[in-house]
Amino acid sequence: MTDILTNLRNICGDTYVLSGNDDRKAYDTDVFGDKIGSSLAVVRPANTDEVAAILKLAHETGTPVVPQGGNTGLAGGATPTADTTQIVLSLARMNAIESINPETRTTTVQAGVILQNLHDAVAKHDLIFPLIFGARGSCMIGGNISTNAGGSNVLRYGNTRALVLGLEVVLPDGRVMNLMNALYKNNTGYALKDLIIGAEGTLGIITRAVLQLHPAPVARATALLSVASLPAALTLLRKLQDASGGAVEAFEFMPENHMQGYQRLNPDRTLPLETPGTVNILTELGATSQLLARPGDDGRSLIENLLEDVLTTGFENGDILDAAIAQNDSQRDAFWHIRESAYEVATSDGPAIDFDVSVPLDQVETFLEQAAKRLAPVVPGMRNTIVSHLGDGNIHYGVLPENNRDGIAPALKTRVMEVVEDLVTELNGSFSAEHGIGTSKRPSMARQKDPVALDAMRAVKAALDPQNIMNPGKVLP
């Protein structure tokens, strides 16, 4: 152990290795504070060569390594165990945006770049990296790629996987795999890049990436709506997509109790809707062409008028019950604040049994109805927290038992998970939509993942990491 620590210091320098009595709590504890490990050391390399040297040392000594970015993951994938054997490898120092190419709309970054910093940098070129979610101020690109992060813009731009053109990856034995290109077509064998994306650091460590950028919208139209039903909401989504040529960037569902919870936590804020209904939708359209951005006779952009025209039709046929259209950036921010307060609303009534699931779009209503029906006898007096990226079928579903502030019995949690995940499987959905597996969903993998698929995953893991030193105990049951 002493030799390992000495070698780590030789690789990175004394300043960048924490061990012994050094404070490592921020690295050893997950974002919720309920997964607490005890690392042998935390090492913070400055470049790919140092990462390669660390993994070569780990390979030679059989020392487990836990890669860590911003430590904002929600499934425990970046937390070490409590047995003091694992090295946490933090990518925080590798935070350079190496280049931004406005002509090809690509950027080359190191894995430790904070997502918000990338947003700010590319905005100077009238470009966006369209990955948006609440942790953007602290999460890092390497972690986003390792978990194939989602967010509110998936409807238009896809998950992180769709935004990655190239990767540099250090394999468990210390070799560097160079997949760094900015190609849209590269048909040269196995899709190794896609194998690494979403692997949660179990197959290697992402050190650099080439990412696809998009033109920044030159005009936006944002509305908060009360809709008659979920099927009516999906009809509205289709009409907005058709009318705008696919310009819908977000289509977020918030039920009535979310709006009530938000109002309770923010009594100084006035809800934009006079009468929030059972189904409330936040939608946003982004115009990237000057055609849809140019002002009409009323001074508003054509995309704003397009949105209003579709909503007017919805009012006339009874699909829309109430609507508020943002008139400026301040109102737009106020609308989004309601949606982005989902975590605060969900946790305001104590701990919940949380799910991050996805189902086909036309099965969202069925899921919600059947989940309530099947859980009623299992969890008497059950309450729910629900928000959904409705445009891509992703539902964040929380179950709050009575007296939950005293904790939730493990047996009850297991039973609730079985009921919900069995339903998701029946509906041809996924028990993990965007948060990954980590440690939290390993039991779900054992119950729900196709056994042949698990065998294939284990074979890949054994081939690339025969000593099981890369983030052991994560993903695979």
Short mmCIF file of C-alpha atoms in Angstrom, two decimals:
data_model
loop_
_atom_site.label_atom_id
_atom_site.label_comp_id
_atom_site.label_asym_id
_atom_site.label_seq_id
_atom_site.Cartn_x
_atom_site.Cartn_y
_atom_site.Cartn_z
CA MET A 1 0.00 0.00 0.00
CA THR A 2 2.84 2.37 0.84
CA ASP A 3 4.48 1.59 -2.50
CA ILE A 4 1.24 2.36 -4.36
CA LEU A 5 0.87 5.73 -2.67
CA THR A 6 4.52 6.56 -3.31
CA ASN A 7 4.14 5.70 -6.98
CA LEU A 8 0.95 7.77 -7.26
CA ARG A 9 2.81 10.75 -5.81
CA ASN A 10 5.65 10.19 -8.25
CA ILE A 11 3.14 10.27 -11.11
CA CYS A 12 1.04 13.28 -10.10
CA GLY A 13 2.98 15.09 -7.38
CA ASP A 14 2.35 15.14 -3.65
CA THR A 15 -0.20 17.96 -3.90
CA TYR A 16 -2.52 15.91 -6.07
CA VAL A 17 -2.71 12.73 -4.00
CA LEU A 18 -4.94 12.65 -0.92
CA SER A 19 -4.58 9.75 1.51
CA GLY A 20 -4.34 8.87 5.19
CA ASN A 21 -5.86 11.66 7.28
CA ASP A 22 -6.40 13.97 4.30
CA ASP A 23 -10.01 15.11 3.94
CA ARG A 24 -11.60 13.00 1.18
CA LYS A 25 -15.24 13.25 2.24
CA ALA A 26 -16.29 15.13 -0.90
CA TYR A 27 -14.91 12.28 -3.03
CA ASP A 28 -16.02 9.38 -0.83
CA THR A 29 -19.68 10.45 -0.55
CA ASP A 30 -22.32 10.60 -3.27
CA VAL A 31 -24.49 13.62 -4.03
CA PHE A 32 -27.31 12.41 -1.74
CA GLY A 33 -24.97 11.69 1.16
CA ASP A 34 -26.35 8.18 1.66
CA LYS A 35 -23.60 6.26 -0.18
CA ILE A 36 -20.44 6.70 1.84
CA GLY A 37 -17.18 4.97 0.98
CA SER A 38 -13.64 5.06 2.27
CA SER A 39 -10.99 5.38 -0.42
CA LEU A 40 -7.37 4.33 -0.16
CA ALA A 41 -6.49 7.56 -1.93
CA VAL A 42 -7.81 10.26 -4.22
CA VAL A 43 -5.57 11.03 -7.17
CA ARG A 44 -6.01 14.01 -9.49
CA PRO A 45 -4.03 13.62 -12.72
CA ALA A 46 -3.32 16.56 -15.02
CA ASN A 47 -3.30 14.81 -18.40
CA THR A 48 -3.83 11.58 -20.30
CA ASP A 49 -0.24 10.39 -19.73
CA GLU A 50 -0.74 10.58 -15.97
CA VAL A 51 -4.07 8.72 -16.20
CA ALA A 52 -2.35 6.02 -18.27
CA ALA A 53 0.45 5.71 -15.72
CA ILE A 54 -2.04 5.43 -12.87
CA LEU A 55 -4.01 2.68 -14.60
CA LYS A 56 -0.84 0.81 -15.54
CA LEU A 57 0.14 0.88 -11.86
CA ALA A 58 -3.35 -0.23 -10.82
CA HIS A 59 -3.26 -3.06 -13.37
CA GLU A 60 0.12 -4.27 -12.14
CA THR A 61 -0.90 -4.18 -8.47
CA GLY A 62 -4.55 -5.24 -8.85
CA THR A 63 -5.73 -1.98 -7.28
CA PRO A 64 -9.36 -0.99 -8.02
CA VAL A 65 -9.96 2.46 -9.54
CA VAL A 66 -13.17 4.51 -9.34
CA PRO A 67 -13.33 7.28 -11.99
CA GLN A 68 -15.05 10.45 -10.83
CA GLY A 69 -16.10 13.66 -12.54
CA GLY A 70 -18.33 16.19 -10.81
CA ASN A 71 -19.75 13.50 -8.49
CA THR A 72 -23.33 14.49 -9.36
CA GLY A 73 -24.51 11.04 -10.47
CA LEU A 74 -27.79 9.77 -9.06
CA ALA A 75 -27.10 6.02 -9.07
CA GLY A 76 -23.95 5.71 -6.95
CA GLY A 77 -21.67 5.01 -9.91
CA ALA A 78 -18.80 7.25 -8.76
CA THR A 79 -18.60 6.31 -5.06
CA PRO A 80 -15.91 3.96 -3.69
CA THR A 81 -16.70 1.12 -1.32
CA ALA A 82 -15.94 1.29 2.40
CA ASP A 83 -13.12 -1.28 2.39
CA THR A 84 -10.26 1.27 1.88
CA THR A 85 -8.89 -0.57 -1.17
CA GLN A 86 -10.02 1.69 -4.00
CA ILE A 87 -8.40 4.71 -5.60
CA VAL A 88 -10.73 7.52 -6.64
CA LEU A 89 -9.39 9.04 -9.87
CA SER A 90 -10.75 12.56 -10.21
CA LEU A 91 -10.73 14.17 -13.66
CA ALA A 92 -11.27 17.67 -12.22
CA ARG A 93 -7.84 19.01 -13.22
CA MET A 94 -8.29 17.91 -16.84
CA ASN A 95 -10.64 20.79 -17.58
CA ALA A 96 -9.34 22.35 -20.81
CA ILE A 97 -11.56 23.24 -23.74
CA GLU A 98 -8.87 22.53 -26.30
CA SER A 99 -10.60 23.90 -29.38
CA ILE A 100 -13.88 25.15 -30.77
CA ASN A 101 -14.35 24.94 -34.54
CA PRO A 102 -17.31 27.06 -35.66
CA GLU A 103 -16.90 25.89 -39.27
CA THR A 104 -17.37 22.19 -38.48
CA ARG A 105 -19.43 22.92 -35.35
CA THR A 106 -17.28 20.68 -33.19
CA THR A 107 -15.30 21.11 -29.99
CA THR A 108 -12.47 19.08 -28.47
CA VAL A 109 -12.50 18.96 -24.67
CA GLN A 110 -10.89 17.20 -21.76
CA ALA A 111 -13.10 15.03 -19.58
CA GLY A 112 -13.06 17.38 -16.58
CA VAL A 113 -14.71 20.30 -18.36
CA ILE A 114 -17.77 21.47 -16.42
CA LEU A 115 -20.86 21.41 -18.62
CA GLN A 116 -21.86 25.02 -17.89
CA ASN A 117 -18.36 26.22 -18.77
CA LEU A 118 -18.69 24.53 -22.15
CA HIS A 119 -22.10 26.14 -22.66
CA ASP A 120 -20.60 29.56 -21.94
CA ALA A 121 -17.60 29.02 -24.22
CA VAL A 122 -19.49 27.88 -27.30
CA ALA A 123 -22.16 30.57 -26.83
CA LYS A 124 -19.52 33.13 -27.84
CA HIS A 125 -19.61 31.51 -31.30
CA ASP A 126 -23.44 31.49 -31.46
CA LEU A 127 -23.38 27.73 -30.89
CA ILE A 128 -24.80 25.39 -28.26
CA PHE A 129 -23.84 22.05 -26.79
CA PRO A 130 -27.46 20.96 -26.27
CA LEU A 131 -27.12 18.90 -23.10
CA ILE A 132 -29.25 20.56 -20.42
CA PHE A 133 -30.12 19.46 -16.88
CA GLY A 134 -30.01 20.80 -13.36
CA ALA A 135 -26.46 19.73 -12.42
CA ARG A 136 -24.84 21.56 -15.35
CA GLY A 137 -22.99 23.93 -13.02
CA SER A 138 -20.91 21.13 -11.49
CA CYS A 139 -21.19 17.96 -13.60
CA MET A 140 -18.34 17.17 -16.00
CA ILE A 141 -18.28 16.08 -19.61
CA GLY A 142 -16.53 12.78 -18.87
CA GLY A 143 -19.26 11.81 -16.43
CA ASN A 144 -21.97 12.94 -18.85
CA ILE A 145 -20.52 10.66 -21.51
CA SER A 146 -19.89 7.76 -19.12
CA THR A 147 -23.55 7.77 -18.05
CA ASN A 148 -24.98 8.74 -21.47
CA ALA A 149 -26.75 11.59 -19.72
CA GLY A 150 -30.14 12.80 -20.94
CA GLY A 151 -32.00 15.95 -19.91
CA SER A 152 -34.70 18.20 -21.26
CA ASN A 153 -33.41 18.63 -24.85
CA VAL A 154 -33.26 14.94 -25.78
CA LEU A 155 -36.46 15.35 -27.77
CA ARG A 156 -34.63 17.43 -30.38
CA TYR A 157 -30.96 16.58 -30.01
CA GLY A 158 -30.79 13.09 -28.53
CA ASN A 159 -28.92 11.74 -25.49
CA THR A 160 -25.22 12.44 -24.95
CA ARG A 161 -24.38 9.51 -27.24
CA ALA A 162 -25.80 11.42 -30.20
CA LEU A 163 -23.51 14.37 -29.46
CA VAL A 164 -20.18 12.50 -29.24
CA LEU A 165 -18.08 12.11 -32.39
CA GLY A 166 -14.79 10.92 -30.91
CA LEU A 167 -13.20 9.72 -27.69
CA GLU A 168 -9.82 9.15 -26.10
CA VAL A 169 -10.01 6.33 -23.56
CA VAL A 170 -7.40 4.87 -21.22
CA LEU A 171 -8.00 1.13 -20.94
CA PRO A 172 -7.64 -0.78 -17.65
CA ASP A 173 -4.07 -1.86 -18.48
CA GLY A 174 -2.93 1.70 -19.13
CA ARG A 175 -3.02 1.64 -22.92
CA VAL A 176 -4.56 4.66 -24.62
CA MET A 177 -7.26 3.96 -27.22
CA ASN A 178 -7.43 6.79 -29.72
CA LEU A 179 -10.89 7.19 -31.22
CA MET A 180 -10.50 10.97 -31.54
CA ASN A 181 -12.03 12.03 -34.82
CA ALA A 182 -14.74 14.41 -35.94
CA LEU A 183 -16.27 12.04 -38.45
CA TYR A 184 -19.97 11.51 -38.99
CA LYS A 185 -19.26 8.37 -40.99
CA ASN A 186 -16.65 5.90 -39.76
CA ASN A 187 -17.58 2.32 -40.61
CA THR A 188 -14.41 0.52 -39.50
CA GLY A 189 -15.54 -2.37 -37.38
CA TYR A 190 -16.98 -2.54 -33.88
CA ALA A 191 -18.46 0.71 -32.54
CA LEU A 192 -15.99 0.94 -29.66
CA LYS A 193 -16.89 4.56 -28.97
CA ASP A 194 -20.49 3.59 -28.33
CA LEU A 195 -19.35 0.72 -26.12
CA ILE A 196 -17.56 3.15 -23.81
CA ILE A 197 -20.41 5.67 -23.74
CA GLY A 198 -22.78 4.64 -20.94
CA ALA A 199 -20.35 2.07 -19.47
CA GLU A 200 -19.98 4.18 -16.31
CA GLY A 201 -16.23 3.79 -16.13
CA THR A 202 -16.29 -0.01 -15.97
CA LEU A 203 -14.36 -0.47 -19.22
CA GLY A 204 -11.88 2.41 -19.08
CA ILE A 205 -11.53 6.11 -18.37
CA ILE A 206 -12.59 8.77 -20.86
CA THR A 207 -9.94 11.50 -20.97
CA ARG A 208 -10.86 13.59 -24.03
CA ALA A 209 -13.77 13.90 -26.46
CA VAL A 210 -14.79 15.47 -29.74
CA LEU A 211 -18.34 16.79 -29.38
CA GLN A 212 -20.92 17.95 -31.89
CA LEU A 213 -22.24 21.48 -31.55
CA HIS A 214 -25.42 23.01 -32.94
CA PRO A 215 -26.42 26.51 -33.98
CA ALA A 216 -27.91 28.53 -31.15
CA PRO A 217 -31.59 29.32 -31.59
CA VAL A 218 -32.07 32.89 -32.76
CA ALA A 219 -35.58 32.99 -31.36
CA ARG A 220 -37.54 30.92 -28.86
CA ALA A 221 -41.18 30.42 -28.01
CA THR A 222 -42.00 29.08 -24.54
CA ALA A 223 -45.38 28.25 -23.05
CA LEU A 224 -46.83 26.72 -19.91
CA LEU A 225 -50.09 24.90 -20.58
CA SER A 226 -52.91 23.13 -18.80
CA VAL A 227 -53.97 20.28 -21.10
CA ALA A 228 -57.08 18.13 -20.98
CA SER A 229 -55.22 14.78 -20.85
CA LEU A 230 -51.94 13.07 -21.63
CA PRO A 231 -53.22 11.81 -25.01
CA ALA A 232 -54.22 15.39 -25.81
CA ALA A 233 -50.73 16.51 -24.83
CA LEU A 234 -49.14 14.01 -27.21
CA THR A 235 -51.46 15.18 -30.00
CA LEU A 236 -50.33 18.73 -29.27
CA LEU A 237 -46.68 17.64 -29.40
CA ARG A 238 -47.18 16.06 -32.82
CA LYS A 239 -48.90 19.20 -34.14
CA LEU A 240 -46.14 21.43 -32.83
CA GLN A 241 -43.48 19.20 -34.38
CA ASP A 242 -45.25 19.16 -37.73
CA ALA A 243 -45.92 22.88 -37.78
CA SER A 244 -42.37 23.87 -36.76
CA GLY A 245 -40.41 21.32 -38.76
CA GLY A 246 -39.14 19.56 -35.62
CA ALA A 247 -38.20 22.69 -33.66
CA VAL A 248 -39.69 21.50 -30.34
CA GLU A 249 -36.79 21.40 -27.89
CA ALA A 250 -38.66 20.53 -24.70
CA PHE A 251 -42.03 19.05 -23.79
CA GLU A 252 -42.17 18.57 -20.03
CA PHE A 253 -45.10 17.14 -18.02
CA MET A 254 -45.82 18.31 -14.48
CA PRO A 255 -48.97 17.08 -12.69
CA GLU A 256 -51.10 19.22 -10.42
CA ASN A 257 -49.41 18.11 -7.20
CA HIS A 258 -46.03 19.25 -8.57
CA MET A 259 -47.44 22.71 -9.22
CA GLN A 260 -48.96 22.77 -5.73
CA GLY A 261 -45.67 21.64 -4.17
CA TYR A 262 -43.80 24.30 -6.09
CA GLN A 263 -46.21 26.99 -4.91
CA ARG A 264 -45.84 25.80 -1.32
CA LEU A 265 -42.05 26.09 -1.51
CA ASN A 266 -42.15 29.40 -3.39
CA PRO A 267 -45.01 31.42 -1.88
CA ASP A 268 -43.51 34.65 -3.21
CA ARG A 269 -43.83 33.47 -6.83
CA THR A 270 -47.08 33.65 -8.78
CA LEU A 271 -47.90 30.66 -10.95
CA PRO A 272 -48.23 31.64 -14.62
CA LEU A 273 -51.43 29.58 -14.95
CA GLU A 274 -54.53 30.78 -13.15
CA THR A 275 -55.86 27.22 -12.92
CA PRO A 276 -53.13 24.55 -13.14
CA GLY A 277 -54.78 21.33 -14.22
CA THR A 278 -54.15 17.63 -13.86
CA VAL A 279 -51.80 17.72 -16.85
CA ASN A 280 -49.48 20.73 -17.13
CA ILE A 281 -46.98 21.01 -19.96
CA LEU A 282 -43.92 23.24 -20.35
CA THR A 283 -42.97 23.40 -24.01
CA GLU A 284 -40.26 25.32 -25.81
CA LEU A 285 -39.55 25.76 -29.50
CA GLY A 286 -36.23 27.02 -30.83
CA ALA A 287 -35.83 28.67 -34.25
CA THR A 288 -32.39 28.25 -35.77
CA SER A 289 -33.36 29.79 -39.10
CA GLN A 290 -33.81 33.50 -39.67
CA LEU A 291 -37.06 32.68 -41.46
CA LEU A 292 -38.81 31.60 -38.25
CA ALA A 293 -37.03 34.26 -36.20
CA ARG A 294 -38.01 37.28 -38.25
CA PRO A 295 -40.70 39.52 -36.75
CA GLY A 296 -44.23 39.54 -38.06
CA ASP A 297 -46.52 42.55 -38.32
CA ASP A 298 -47.11 42.42 -34.56
CA GLY A 299 -43.40 42.54 -33.80
CA ARG A 300 -43.23 38.98 -32.53
CA SER A 301 -41.16 36.28 -34.18
CA LEU A 302 -42.84 33.89 -36.56
CA ILE A 303 -42.09 30.96 -34.27
CA GLU A 304 -43.97 32.69 -31.44
CA ASN A 305 -46.92 33.23 -33.75
CA LEU A 306 -46.68 29.63 -34.92
CA LEU A 307 -46.88 28.44 -31.32
CA GLU A 308 -49.86 30.68 -30.64
CA ASP A 309 -51.68 29.45 -33.75
CA VAL A 310 -51.30 25.80 -32.68
CA LEU A 311 -52.42 26.64 -29.15
CA THR A 312 -55.44 28.53 -30.46
CA THR A 313 -56.54 25.43 -32.33
CA GLY A 314 -56.04 23.44 -29.11
CA PHE A 315 -58.28 25.83 -27.21
CA GLU A 316 -60.97 25.58 -29.86
CA ASN A 317 -61.08 21.77 -29.80
CA GLY A 318 -60.90 21.55 -25.99
CA ASP A 319 -57.42 19.99 -25.75
CA ILE A 320 -55.96 23.05 -24.02
CA LEU A 321 -57.65 24.48 -20.92
CA ASP A 322 -55.29 27.32 -20.01
CA ALA A 323 -52.04 28.72 -21.38
CA ALA A 324 -49.36 31.31 -20.64
CA ILE A 325 -46.80 32.29 -23.30
CA ALA A 326 -43.53 33.82 -22.11
CA GLN A 327 -43.21 37.40 -23.35
CA ASN A 328 -39.56 37.86 -22.42
CA ASP A 329 -36.52 36.06 -21.01
CA SER A 330 -37.54 36.79 -17.44
CA GLN A 331 -40.87 35.04 -17.89
CA ARG A 332 -39.18 32.17 -19.71
CA ASP A 333 -36.80 31.72 -16.76
CA ALA A 334 -39.77 31.77 -14.37
CA PHE A 335 -41.47 28.98 -16.35
CA TRP A 336 -38.31 26.87 -16.34
CA HIS A 337 -37.79 27.47 -12.63
CA ILE A 338 -40.99 25.52 -11.98
CA ARG A 339 -39.67 22.51 -13.88
CA GLU A 340 -36.11 22.72 -12.62
CA SER A 341 -37.32 22.79 -9.00
CA ALA A 342 -38.41 19.17 -9.38
CA TYR A 343 -35.77 17.87 -6.94
CA GLU A 344 -36.73 20.36 -4.24
CA VAL A 345 -40.43 19.59 -4.69
CA ALA A 346 -39.86 15.82 -4.72
CA THR A 347 -37.78 15.83 -1.53
CA SER A 348 -39.90 18.33 0.43
CA ASP A 349 -42.11 15.55 1.84
CA GLY A 350 -39.30 13.28 2.94
CA PRO A 351 -37.57 10.33 1.26
CA ALA A 352 -39.20 8.55 -1.65
CA ILE A 353 -38.66 5.36 -3.60
CA ASP A 354 -37.48 6.91 -6.85
CA PHE A 355 -37.66 5.63 -10.40
CA ASP A 356 -36.13 6.89 -13.63
CA VAL A 357 -38.02 4.87 -16.24
CA SER A 358 -39.00 5.21 -19.86
CA VAL A 359 -41.90 3.76 -21.82
CA PRO A 360 -43.20 4.27 -25.37
CA LEU A 361 -44.89 7.66 -25.66
CA ASP A 362 -48.37 6.22 -26.02
CA GLN A 363 -47.88 4.14 -22.86
CA VAL A 364 -47.11 6.97 -20.43
CA GLU A 365 -50.73 7.31 -19.32
CA THR A 366 -51.06 3.53 -18.99
CA PHE A 367 -47.93 3.41 -16.85
CA LEU A 368 -49.18 6.09 -14.47
CA GLU A 369 -52.64 4.54 -14.15
CA GLN A 370 -51.41 0.98 -13.71
CA ALA A 371 -48.61 1.92 -11.31
CA ALA A 372 -51.11 3.68 -9.02
CA LYS A 373 -53.52 0.74 -9.22
CA ARG A 374 -50.90 -1.97 -8.55
CA LEU A 375 -49.14 -0.10 -5.78
CA ALA A 376 -52.31 0.84 -3.86
CA PRO A 377 -52.50 -2.45 -1.91
CA VAL A 378 -48.71 -2.53 -1.46
CA VAL A 379 -48.34 1.03 -0.15
CA PRO A 380 -51.53 2.13 1.65
CA GLY A 381 -51.90 5.91 1.71
CA MET A 382 -49.31 6.26 -1.04
CA ARG A 383 -48.40 9.69 -2.40
CA ASN A 384 -46.49 10.39 -5.61
CA THR A 385 -43.99 12.82 -7.02
CA ILE A 386 -43.99 12.84 -10.81
CA VAL A 387 -42.34 14.86 -13.55
CA SER A 388 -41.67 13.64 -17.05
CA HIS A 389 -39.69 14.46 -20.16
CA LEU A 390 -42.92 13.59 -21.94
CA GLY A 391 -41.51 14.15 -25.42
CA ASP A 392 -39.15 11.16 -25.05
CA GLY A 393 -41.22 8.99 -22.68
CA ASN A 394 -38.93 9.44 -19.65
CA ILE A 395 -40.82 9.48 -16.32
CA HIS A 396 -39.33 10.42 -12.95
CA TYR A 397 -41.70 8.61 -10.61
CA GLY A 398 -41.46 8.77 -6.82
CA VAL A 399 -43.43 6.72 -4.30
CA LEU A 400 -43.85 8.18 -0.81
CA PRO A 401 -45.23 5.76 1.79
CA GLU A 402 -47.01 6.98 4.91
CA ASN A 403 -44.68 7.88 7.78
CA ASN A 404 -41.79 7.98 5.33
CA ARG A 405 -39.89 10.57 7.36
CA ASP A 406 -38.93 7.76 9.73
CA GLY A 407 -37.30 5.94 6.83
CA ILE A 408 -38.50 3.36 4.31
CA ALA A 409 -38.30 -0.33 5.14
CA PRO A 410 -35.93 -2.15 2.75
CA ALA A 411 -38.47 -4.92 2.16
CA LEU A 412 -41.12 -2.39 1.13
CA LYS A 413 -38.67 -0.63 -1.18
CA THR A 414 -37.79 -3.92 -2.86
CA ARG A 415 -41.43 -4.85 -3.33
CA VAL A 416 -42.30 -1.43 -4.80
CA MET A 417 -39.34 -1.66 -7.17
CA GLU A 418 -40.48 -5.08 -8.35
CA VAL A 419 -44.04 -3.88 -9.00
CA VAL A 420 -42.98 -0.79 -10.93
CA GLU A 421 -40.21 -2.45 -12.92
CA ASP A 422 -42.40 -5.43 -13.84
CA LEU A 423 -44.93 -2.96 -15.22
CA VAL A 424 -42.24 -1.12 -17.18
CA THR A 425 -41.08 -4.41 -18.69
CA GLU A 426 -44.66 -5.31 -19.66
CA LEU A 427 -44.88 -1.99 -21.50
CA ASN A 428 -41.59 -2.62 -23.35
CA GLY A 429 -39.90 0.17 -21.42
CA SER A 430 -36.62 0.59 -19.56
CA PHE A 431 -36.02 0.63 -15.80
CA SER A 432 -33.18 3.12 -16.32
CA ALA A 433 -33.87 5.95 -18.74
CA GLU A 434 -31.12 8.52 -18.15
CA HIS A 435 -29.50 8.14 -14.71
CA GLY A 436 -27.52 4.97 -15.33
CA ILE A 437 -27.11 1.84 -13.21
CA GLY A 438 -24.26 2.47 -10.75
CA THR A 439 -24.92 0.46 -7.61
CA SER A 440 -28.53 1.52 -7.10
CA LYS A 441 -29.95 -0.44 -10.01
CA ARG A 442 -27.76 -3.54 -9.97
CA PRO A 443 -30.63 -5.56 -8.39
CA SER A 444 -32.85 -4.32 -11.22
CA MET A 445 -30.29 -5.50 -13.76
CA ALA A 446 -30.39 -8.96 -12.21
CA ARG A 447 -34.21 -9.05 -12.26
CA GLN A 448 -35.01 -7.34 -15.54
CA LYS A 449 -32.09 -7.37 -17.98
CA ASP A 450 -32.13 -10.04 -20.67
CA PRO A 451 -29.84 -12.90 -19.46
CA VAL A 452 -28.19 -13.23 -22.84
CA ALA A 453 -27.47 -9.49 -22.87
CA LEU A 454 -25.94 -9.80 -19.39
CA ASP A 455 -23.72 -12.65 -20.60
CA ALA A 456 -22.54 -10.49 -23.49
CA MET A 457 -21.83 -7.57 -21.15
CA ARG A 458 -19.86 -9.81 -18.80
CA ALA A 459 -17.84 -11.15 -21.73
CA VAL A 460 -16.93 -7.61 -22.81
CA LYS A 461 -15.99 -6.70 -19.24
CA ALA A 462 -13.81 -9.79 -18.86
CA ALA A 463 -12.06 -9.13 -22.17
CA LEU A 464 -11.17 -5.51 -21.46
CA ASP A 465 -10.79 -5.69 -17.67
CA PRO A 466 -9.92 -9.27 -16.69
CA GLN A 467 -8.79 -8.20 -13.20
CA ASN A 468 -12.02 -6.27 -12.58
CA ILE A 469 -10.18 -3.17 -11.37
CA MET A 470 -12.32 -0.61 -13.25
CA ASN A 471 -15.13 0.68 -11.05
CA PRO A 472 -15.85 -2.78 -9.60
CA GLY A 473 -19.28 -3.47 -8.19
CA LYS A 474 -21.00 -1.08 -10.61
CA VAL A 475 -23.48 -1.77 -13.43
CA LEU A 476 -23.16 -5.57 -13.65
CA PRO A 477 -25.12 -7.63 -11.11
#
